[in-house]
mmCIF file of C-alpha atoms in Angstrom:
data_model
loop_
_atom_site.group_PDB
_atom_site.id
_atom_site.type_symbol
_atom_site.label_atom_id
_atom_site.label_comp_id
_atom_site.label_asym_id
_atom_site.label_seq_id
_atom_site.Cartn_x
_atom_site.Cartn_y
_atom_site.Cartn_z
ATOM 1 C CA MET A 12 30.599 -31.118 -57.053
ATOM 2 C CA LYS A 13 26.864 -31.191 -56.641
ATOM 3 C CA LYS A 14 27.567 -33.432 -53.392
ATOM 4 C CA LYS A 15 29.751 -30.796 -52.282
ATOM 5 C CA ARG A 16 27.244 -28.868 -52.036
ATOM 6 C CA ILE A 17 24.392 -30.186 -50.607
ATOM 7 C CA PHE A 18 26.926 -30.901 -47.919
ATOM 8 C CA THR A 19 27.545 -27.236 -46.828
ATOM 9 C CA MET A 20 23.854 -26.293 -47.684
ATOM 10 C CA VAL A 21 23.542 -29.129 -44.351
ATOM 11 C CA LEU A 22 25.992 -27.951 -42.388
ATOM 12 C CA ILE A 23 25.083 -24.166 -42.289
ATOM 13 C CA SER A 24 21.517 -25.248 -41.679
ATOM 14 C CA SER A 25 22.598 -27.395 -38.700
ATOM 15 C CA ILE A 26 25.063 -24.519 -37.096
ATOM 16 C CA CYS A 27 21.708 -22.030 -37.708
ATOM 17 C CA PHE A 28 19.868 -24.802 -35.540
ATOM 18 C CA LEU A 29 22.121 -25.060 -32.919
ATOM 19 C CA LEU A 30 22.396 -21.162 -32.557
ATOM 20 C CA PHE A 31 18.720 -20.710 -32.333
ATOM 21 C CA THR A 32 18.776 -23.660 -29.732
ATOM 22 C CA SER A 33 21.565 -22.015 -28.016
ATOM 23 C CA MET A 34 19.561 -18.733 -27.963
ATOM 24 C CA LEU A 35 16.220 -20.247 -26.840
ATOM 25 C CA ASN A 36 18.682 -21.686 -23.601
ATOM 26 C CA THR A 37 19.939 -18.149 -23.012
ATOM 27 C CA THR A 38 16.589 -16.533 -22.440
ATOM 28 C CA ALA A 39 14.809 -19.299 -20.931
ATOM 29 C CA SER A 40 17.100 -19.420 -18.008
ATOM 30 C CA ALA A 41 17.480 -15.637 -17.160
ATOM 31 C CA ALA A 42 15.381 -13.950 -15.150
ATOM 32 C CA TYR A 43 12.750 -11.389 -16.863
ATOM 33 C CA VAL A 44 10.027 -8.633 -16.129
ATOM 34 C CA TYR A 45 6.984 -9.086 -18.411
ATOM 35 C CA THR A 46 5.962 -4.962 -19.652
ATOM 36 C CA ASP A 47 4.339 -3.480 -23.023
ATOM 37 C CA SER A 48 3.733 -6.775 -24.244
ATOM 38 C CA GLN A 49 7.808 -8.179 -24.266
ATOM 39 C CA ASN A 50 10.070 -10.218 -21.661
ATOM 40 C CA VAL A 51 12.625 -7.735 -20.362
ATOM 41 C CA ASP A 52 16.325 -9.164 -19.579
ATOM 42 C CA ASN A 53 16.769 -8.268 -16.036
ATOM 43 C CA SER A 54 19.314 -10.834 -15.299
ATOM 44 C CA THR A 55 22.469 -8.542 -14.348
ATOM 45 C CA GLN A 56 22.957 -5.523 -12.350
ATOM 46 C CA GLU A 57 23.776 -3.589 -15.713
ATOM 47 C CA THR A 58 20.498 -4.792 -17.306
ATOM 48 C CA ALA A 59 18.351 -4.021 -14.384
ATOM 49 C CA PHE A 60 14.655 -3.246 -14.485
ATOM 50 C CA GLN A 61 13.788 0.406 -13.502
ATOM 51 C CA LEU A 62 11.543 0.779 -10.785
ATOM 52 C CA THR A 63 9.778 3.724 -8.946
ATOM 53 C CA GLU A 64 9.777 4.919 -5.598
ATOM 54 C CA ASN A 65 6.006 4.393 -4.134
ATOM 55 C CA THR A 66 5.172 7.099 -1.860
ATOM 56 C CA ILE A 67 1.890 7.386 0.421
ATOM 57 C CA TYR A 68 0.316 9.246 -1.769
ATOM 58 C CA ASP A 69 0.254 6.493 -4.191
ATOM 59 C CA SER A 70 -0.701 3.707 -1.754
ATOM 60 C CA LEU A 71 -3.206 6.234 -0.383
ATOM 61 C CA ARG A 72 -5.180 6.218 -3.618
ATOM 62 C CA LEU A 73 -4.270 3.126 -3.723
ATOM 63 C CA PHE A 74 -2.413 3.098 -6.730
ATOM 64 C CA PRO A 75 0.486 1.614 -5.888
ATOM 65 C CA LYS A 76 3.643 1.627 -7.917
ATOM 66 C CA ARG A 77 3.699 -2.534 -7.897
ATOM 67 C CA GLU A 78 5.794 -4.304 -10.660
ATOM 68 C CA SER A 79 3.591 -7.444 -11.088
ATOM 69 C CA SER A 80 4.980 -9.505 -13.674
ATOM 70 C CA CYS A 81 8.418 -10.454 -11.966
ATOM 71 C CA PHE A 82 9.733 -14.014 -13.274
ATOM 72 C CA LEU A 83 12.442 -16.256 -12.072
ATOM 73 C CA GLU A 84 13.098 -18.887 -15.131
ATOM 74 C CA SER A 85 15.044 -21.508 -13.515
ATOM 75 C CA THR A 86 16.983 -22.531 -10.467
ATOM 76 C CA GLY A 87 19.987 -19.906 -9.687
ATOM 77 C CA ASP A 88 18.153 -17.195 -11.845
ATOM 78 C CA ALA A 89 18.257 -13.796 -10.144
ATOM 79 C CA GLY A 90 16.703 -10.463 -11.117
ATOM 80 C CA TRP A 91 17.776 -7.037 -10.608
ATOM 81 C CA TYR A 92 15.846 -3.451 -10.275
ATOM 82 C CA LYS A 93 17.186 -0.149 -10.103
ATOM 83 C CA VAL A 94 15.052 2.582 -8.122
ATOM 84 C CA ASN A 95 16.093 5.753 -7.574
ATOM 85 C CA LEU A 96 14.904 6.317 -3.520
ATOM 86 C CA SER A 97 14.942 9.571 -1.254
ATOM 87 C CA GLU A 98 16.227 9.563 2.475
ATOM 88 C CA GLY A 99 14.138 8.007 4.958
ATOM 89 C CA THR A 100 12.921 4.207 5.778
ATOM 90 C CA LYS A 101 11.592 2.178 3.047
ATOM 91 C CA THR A 102 9.809 -0.710 3.031
ATOM 92 C CA LEU A 103 10.376 -3.531 0.525
ATOM 93 C CA THR A 104 7.036 -5.561 -0.317
ATOM 94 C CA ILE A 105 7.712 -8.796 -2.150
ATOM 95 C CA TYR A 106 4.509 -11.288 -3.147
ATOM 96 C CA ALA A 107 6.514 -14.408 -3.544
ATOM 97 C CA PRO A 108 3.611 -17.391 -3.566
ATOM 98 C CA TYR A 109 5.273 -19.838 -5.004
ATOM 99 C CA VAL A 110 8.477 -19.650 -3.923
ATOM 100 C CA THR A 111 11.202 -18.116 -1.126
ATOM 101 C CA VAL A 112 13.329 -15.858 -2.463
ATOM 102 C CA THR A 113 16.041 -13.808 -1.126
ATOM 103 C CA ALA A 114 15.729 -9.576 -1.783
ATOM 104 C CA THR A 115 19.269 -7.840 -1.102
ATOM 105 C CA VAL A 116 19.365 -4.510 -1.276
ATOM 106 C CA PHE A 117 22.852 -2.564 -2.792
ATOM 107 C CA ASN A 118 23.797 1.190 -2.587
ATOM 108 C CA SER A 119 25.062 2.804 -5.562
ATOM 109 C CA GLU A 120 28.981 1.722 -4.707
ATOM 110 C CA LYS A 121 27.351 -1.531 -4.491
ATOM 111 C CA SER A 122 28.011 -2.136 -0.425
ATOM 112 C CA LYS A 123 24.373 -4.231 1.141
ATOM 113 C CA VAL A 124 22.543 -1.962 3.017
ATOM 114 C CA TYR A 125 19.275 -4.422 3.831
ATOM 115 C CA GLU A 126 18.427 -8.377 2.868
ATOM 116 C CA ASN A 127 15.894 -10.535 4.091
ATOM 117 C CA LYS A 128 13.679 -13.485 2.605
ATOM 118 C CA PHE A 129 9.908 -13.500 1.761
ATOM 119 C CA GLY A 130 7.709 -16.274 0.685
ATOM 120 C CA LYS A 131 4.715 -18.098 1.221
ATOM 121 C CA SER A 132 4.513 -18.516 5.057
ATOM 122 C CA LEU A 133 6.476 -15.257 5.727
ATOM 123 C CA LYS A 134 6.205 -11.792 5.931
ATOM 124 C CA ARG A 135 5.708 -9.771 2.462
ATOM 125 C CA GLN A 136 7.510 -6.641 4.187
ATOM 126 C CA GLY A 137 10.339 -5.571 5.606
ATOM 127 C CA LYS A 138 12.398 -2.114 6.369
ATOM 128 C CA PHE A 139 15.473 -0.669 6.068
ATOM 129 C CA ASP A 140 16.688 2.998 6.202
ATOM 130 C CA VAL A 141 18.081 5.106 3.086
ATOM 131 C CA SER A 142 20.461 7.820 4.838
ATOM 132 C CA ASN A 143 22.070 8.995 1.453
ATOM 133 C CA ALA A 144 19.437 9.771 -1.654
ATOM 134 C CA GLY A 145 20.595 8.061 -4.637
ATOM 135 C CA THR A 146 20.089 5.072 -6.861
ATOM 136 C CA TYR A 147 19.654 2.251 -5.211
ATOM 137 C CA TYR A 148 19.946 -1.686 -6.834
ATOM 138 C CA ILE A 149 17.740 -4.672 -5.387
ATOM 139 C CA ARG A 150 18.716 -8.394 -6.583
ATOM 140 C CA ILE A 151 15.812 -10.805 -6.097
ATOM 141 C CA SER A 152 17.198 -14.864 -6.011
ATOM 142 C CA SER A 153 15.871 -17.893 -4.985
ATOM 143 C CA ASP A 154 17.611 -21.207 -3.217
ATOM 144 C CA ASP A 155 14.572 -23.362 -3.609
ATOM 145 C CA GLU A 156 14.696 -25.698 -6.880
ATOM 146 C CA ILE A 157 13.179 -23.803 -10.360
ATOM 147 C CA THR A 158 11.636 -26.268 -12.206
ATOM 148 C CA GLU A 159 9.090 -23.572 -14.394
ATOM 149 C CA LYS A 160 9.031 -20.342 -14.283
ATOM 150 C CA VAL A 161 7.623 -18.236 -10.986
ATOM 151 C CA ALA A 162 5.954 -14.864 -10.349
ATOM 152 C CA TYR A 163 6.001 -12.096 -7.795
ATOM 153 C CA THR A 164 5.839 -9.078 -7.492
ATOM 154 C CA MET A 165 7.589 -5.968 -5.607
ATOM 155 C CA LEU A 166 6.940 -2.661 -3.985
ATOM 156 C CA VAL A 167 9.639 -0.597 -2.697
ATOM 157 C CA GLY A 168 9.107 2.750 -0.909
ATOM 158 C CA ALA A 169 5.599 3.551 1.060
ATOM 159 C CA PRO A 170 3.851 0.459 2.236
ATOM 160 C CA ASP A 171 0.742 -0.860 0.825
ATOM 161 C CA TYR A 172 -2.499 0.945 3.072
ATOM 162 C CA THR A 173 -5.372 -1.079 3.885
ATOM 163 C CA THR A 174 -8.892 -0.138 4.914
ATOM 164 C CA LYS A 175 -10.087 -0.623 8.414
ATOM 165 C CA THR A 176 -13.046 1.182 11.383
ATOM 166 C CA TYR A 177 -12.390 2.351 14.848
ATOM 167 C CA THR A 178 -15.955 2.961 16.502
ATOM 168 C CA LYS A 179 -16.053 5.636 19.751
ATOM 169 C CA SER A 180 -18.612 5.984 21.456
ATOM 170 C CA LEU A 181 -19.639 8.666 23.541
ATOM 171 C CA SER A 182 -21.916 10.031 26.595
ATOM 172 C CA THR A 183 -25.303 10.787 25.746
ATOM 173 C CA THR A 184 -26.383 14.875 24.829
ATOM 174 C CA LYS A 185 -29.833 16.174 25.510
ATOM 175 C CA LEU A 186 -31.001 19.583 23.429
ATOM 176 C CA THR A 187 -34.117 21.007 24.536
ATOM 177 C CA THR A 188 -36.485 23.834 23.129
ATOM 178 C CA TYR A 189 -34.107 26.478 25.240
ATOM 179 C CA SER A 190 -30.948 24.740 24.687
ATOM 180 C CA ARG A 191 -30.096 23.434 21.020
ATOM 181 C CA TYR A 192 -26.819 22.958 20.832
ATOM 182 C CA SER A 193 -25.230 20.236 22.800
ATOM 183 C CA SER A 194 -22.298 19.934 25.144
ATOM 184 C CA ILE A 195 -18.717 19.820 23.302
ATOM 185 C CA GLN A 196 -17.043 16.487 24.167
ATOM 186 C CA THR A 197 -13.248 16.137 23.842
ATOM 187 C CA PHE A 198 -11.682 12.518 23.159
ATOM 188 C CA ASP A 199 -8.419 11.305 22.526
ATOM 189 C CA LEU A 200 -7.163 8.505 20.386
ATOM 190 C CA SER A 201 -3.587 8.751 20.790
ATOM 191 C CA ASN A 202 -2.483 6.023 22.834
ATOM 192 C CA VAL A 203 -5.517 3.704 21.759
ATOM 193 C CA SER A 204 -3.163 0.334 20.854
ATOM 194 C CA SER A 205 -5.823 -0.841 18.957
ATOM 195 C CA ILE A 206 -5.172 1.761 16.263
ATOM 196 C CA PRO A 207 -1.964 1.126 14.225
ATOM 197 C CA ASP A 208 0.410 4.232 14.290
ATOM 198 C CA SER A 209 -0.093 5.433 10.513
ATOM 199 C CA ALA A 210 -3.752 5.169 10.791
ATOM 200 C CA ILE A 211 -4.921 8.141 8.534
ATOM 201 C CA VAL A 212 -8.702 8.917 8.493
ATOM 202 C CA LYS A 213 -10.504 8.452 5.691
ATOM 203 C CA THR A 214 -14.344 9.354 6.339
ATOM 204 C CA ILE A 215 -16.234 9.187 9.803
ATOM 205 C CA SER A 216 -19.672 8.692 10.071
ATOM 206 C CA LEU A 217 -21.631 10.232 12.764
ATOM 207 C CA GLY A 218 -23.883 8.112 13.852
ATOM 208 C CA GLY A 219 -25.769 6.906 17.444
ATOM 209 C CA THR A 220 -28.855 5.712 19.494
ATOM 210 C CA GLU A 221 -31.516 8.972 19.108
ATOM 211 C CA THR A 222 -34.347 9.127 22.040
ATOM 212 C CA ASN A 223 -37.188 11.329 20.722
ATOM 213 C CA LYS A 224 -35.986 11.627 17.357
ATOM 214 C CA TYR A 225 -39.334 12.937 15.967
ATOM 215 C CA ASN A 226 -38.786 15.823 17.917
ATOM 216 C CA ALA A 227 -35.821 17.816 16.531
ATOM 217 C CA SER A 228 -35.426 18.810 13.101
ATOM 218 C CA GLY A 229 -32.403 20.635 11.025
ATOM 219 C CA LYS A 230 -29.901 17.693 12.710
ATOM 220 C CA THR A 231 -25.941 18.657 12.557
ATOM 221 C CA ARG A 232 -23.975 17.194 13.412
ATOM 222 C CA SER A 233 -19.888 17.793 13.837
ATOM 223 C CA ILE A 234 -16.400 16.928 14.636
ATOM 224 C CA CYS A 235 -13.198 17.990 14.703
ATOM 225 C CA VAL A 236 -9.733 17.543 15.512
ATOM 226 C CA TYR A 237 -9.119 19.305 19.091
ATOM 227 C CA GLY A 238 -8.369 22.983 18.182
ATOM 228 C CA LYS A 239 -9.244 23.076 14.388
ATOM 229 C CA SER A 240 -11.649 23.987 12.138
ATOM 230 C CA TRP A 241 -15.152 21.641 12.462
ATOM 231 C CA TYR A 242 -16.453 19.436 9.544
ATOM 232 C CA ARG A 243 -20.157 19.640 9.807
ATOM 233 C CA SER A 244 -22.587 17.110 8.696
ATOM 234 C CA THR A 245 -26.681 17.940 8.125
ATOM 235 C CA GLY A 246 -29.457 15.374 7.525
ATOM 236 C CA PRO A 247 -32.434 13.314 9.271
ATOM 237 C CA SER A 248 -30.538 9.812 9.620
ATOM 238 C CA ILE A 249 -26.766 10.050 7.995
ATOM 239 C CA PHE A 250 -24.253 11.868 8.885
ATOM 240 C CA GLU A 251 -20.730 11.286 7.586
ATOM 241 C CA VAL A 252 -18.154 13.356 6.894
ATOM 242 C CA ASP A 253 -15.152 13.170 4.635
ATOM 243 C CA MET A 254 -11.330 13.357 5.472
ATOM 244 C CA PHE A 255 -9.765 12.166 3.227
ATOM 245 C CA ASN A 256 -7.058 14.206 1.432
ATOM 246 C CA ALA A 257 -3.579 11.966 0.487
ATOM 247 C CA THR A 258 -1.540 14.888 -0.230
ATOM 248 C CA THR A 259 -2.415 16.589 3.568
ATOM 249 C CA PRO A 260 -3.697 13.009 5.187
ATOM 250 C CA THR A 261 -4.924 13.554 9.283
ATOM 251 C CA PRO A 262 -3.966 10.939 11.700
ATOM 252 C CA LEU A 263 -6.482 9.107 13.853
ATOM 253 C CA LYS A 264 -4.252 8.780 16.809
ATOM 254 C CA GLN A 265 -4.793 12.542 18.763
ATOM 255 C CA LYS A 266 -7.723 14.396 20.145
ATOM 256 C CA TRP A 267 -10.603 15.295 18.741
ATOM 257 C CA GLN A 268 -14.076 17.289 19.917
ATOM 258 C CA PHE A 269 -17.470 16.145 18.763
ATOM 259 C CA GLN A 270 -20.811 18.418 19.225
ATOM 260 C CA HIS A 271 -24.295 18.199 17.967
ATOM 261 C CA TYR A 272 -27.499 21.061 17.526
ATOM 262 C CA ALA A 273 -30.885 20.963 15.664
ATOM 263 C CA THR A 274 -32.926 24.576 14.065
ATOM 264 C CA SER A 275 -35.945 23.302 16.050
ATOM 265 C CA VAL A 276 -36.504 20.784 19.111
ATOM 266 C CA THR A 277 -39.675 20.443 20.436
ATOM 267 C CA ASP A 278 -39.662 19.499 24.170
ATOM 268 C CA SER A 279 -36.639 17.343 24.516
ATOM 269 C CA TYR A 280 -34.470 14.956 21.752
ATOM 270 C CA SER A 281 -31.191 13.408 23.232
ATOM 271 C CA LEU A 282 -28.319 11.602 21.279
ATOM 272 C CA LYS A 283 -25.926 9.193 22.609
ATOM 273 C CA PRO A 284 -23.450 9.172 20.086
ATOM 274 C CA SER A 285 -21.573 6.792 18.360
ATOM 275 C CA ILE A 286 -18.908 7.573 16.002
ATOM 276 C CA ILE A 287 -17.047 5.117 13.321
ATOM 277 C CA PHE A 288 -13.661 6.406 11.762
ATOM 278 C CA THR A 289 -12.787 4.835 8.709
ATOM 279 C CA TYR A 290 -8.928 4.750 8.217
ATOM 280 C CA MET A 291 -6.380 3.723 6.434
ATOM 281 C CA CYS A 292 -3.565 2.216 7.687
ATOM 282 C CA GLU A 293 -0.363 0.063 6.933
ATOM 283 C CA ASN A 294 -0.922 -3.186 5.607
ATOM 284 C CA ASN A 295 1.766 -5.665 7.799
ATOM 285 C CA TYR A 296 0.850 -8.464 6.377
#
């Protein structure tokens, strides 16, 4: 009787161990997202992890809605995500530095609307059109052999933005004791090929080369979008205008105007303007 009880206990222990090992193996082979200090299994469409659509407002404020802790555990894994998208052209940004992944986007009716590969030597961004607002699913998989977990990040909606500069030099204008306002100079950046179409103005530095700089005081330099209100900066040497507005951004590729003046001029004073636009644009990497 005693031997039978011992055998029963051993059998139960063995079964429990096998069940535990099976659970570990199942968990280890599943794709997941690490969030709130826990692993969230997203290996099926039914367990798809909820993403938030990234907006241009998020990107311009440099707080994009990026999911940074996504993992594939082994060969053949797939990670599923769902996101509510508005109508329009969307950008899918995936950074997968260790493995090449395939991203497939489905609509709520399970029809494929987009597919592309992302990886070490490939572009991080791809665009697709959303004709009907609603829930969309994104499946991430890989044909590479995966022997240990690999991480990737993803962002969908508006693209990442980065900061760049563009410098525009203007003609020299002269102020005198009797003419303390310069002429207005108009320049058009609409067709400058080196400026991305997505460029949005952040700040403008109104510098330049001065002649007889100490002959003028109360200096003011002004700039505006053609036909719009002036932005003015007053100072002895540093002139900068902050035009950044994430809600109603100002495009760089358009027509602009510049003017400068001084409250007092002794004899004459000249300025050859050098205008530095600091702008944000789509990070096309």
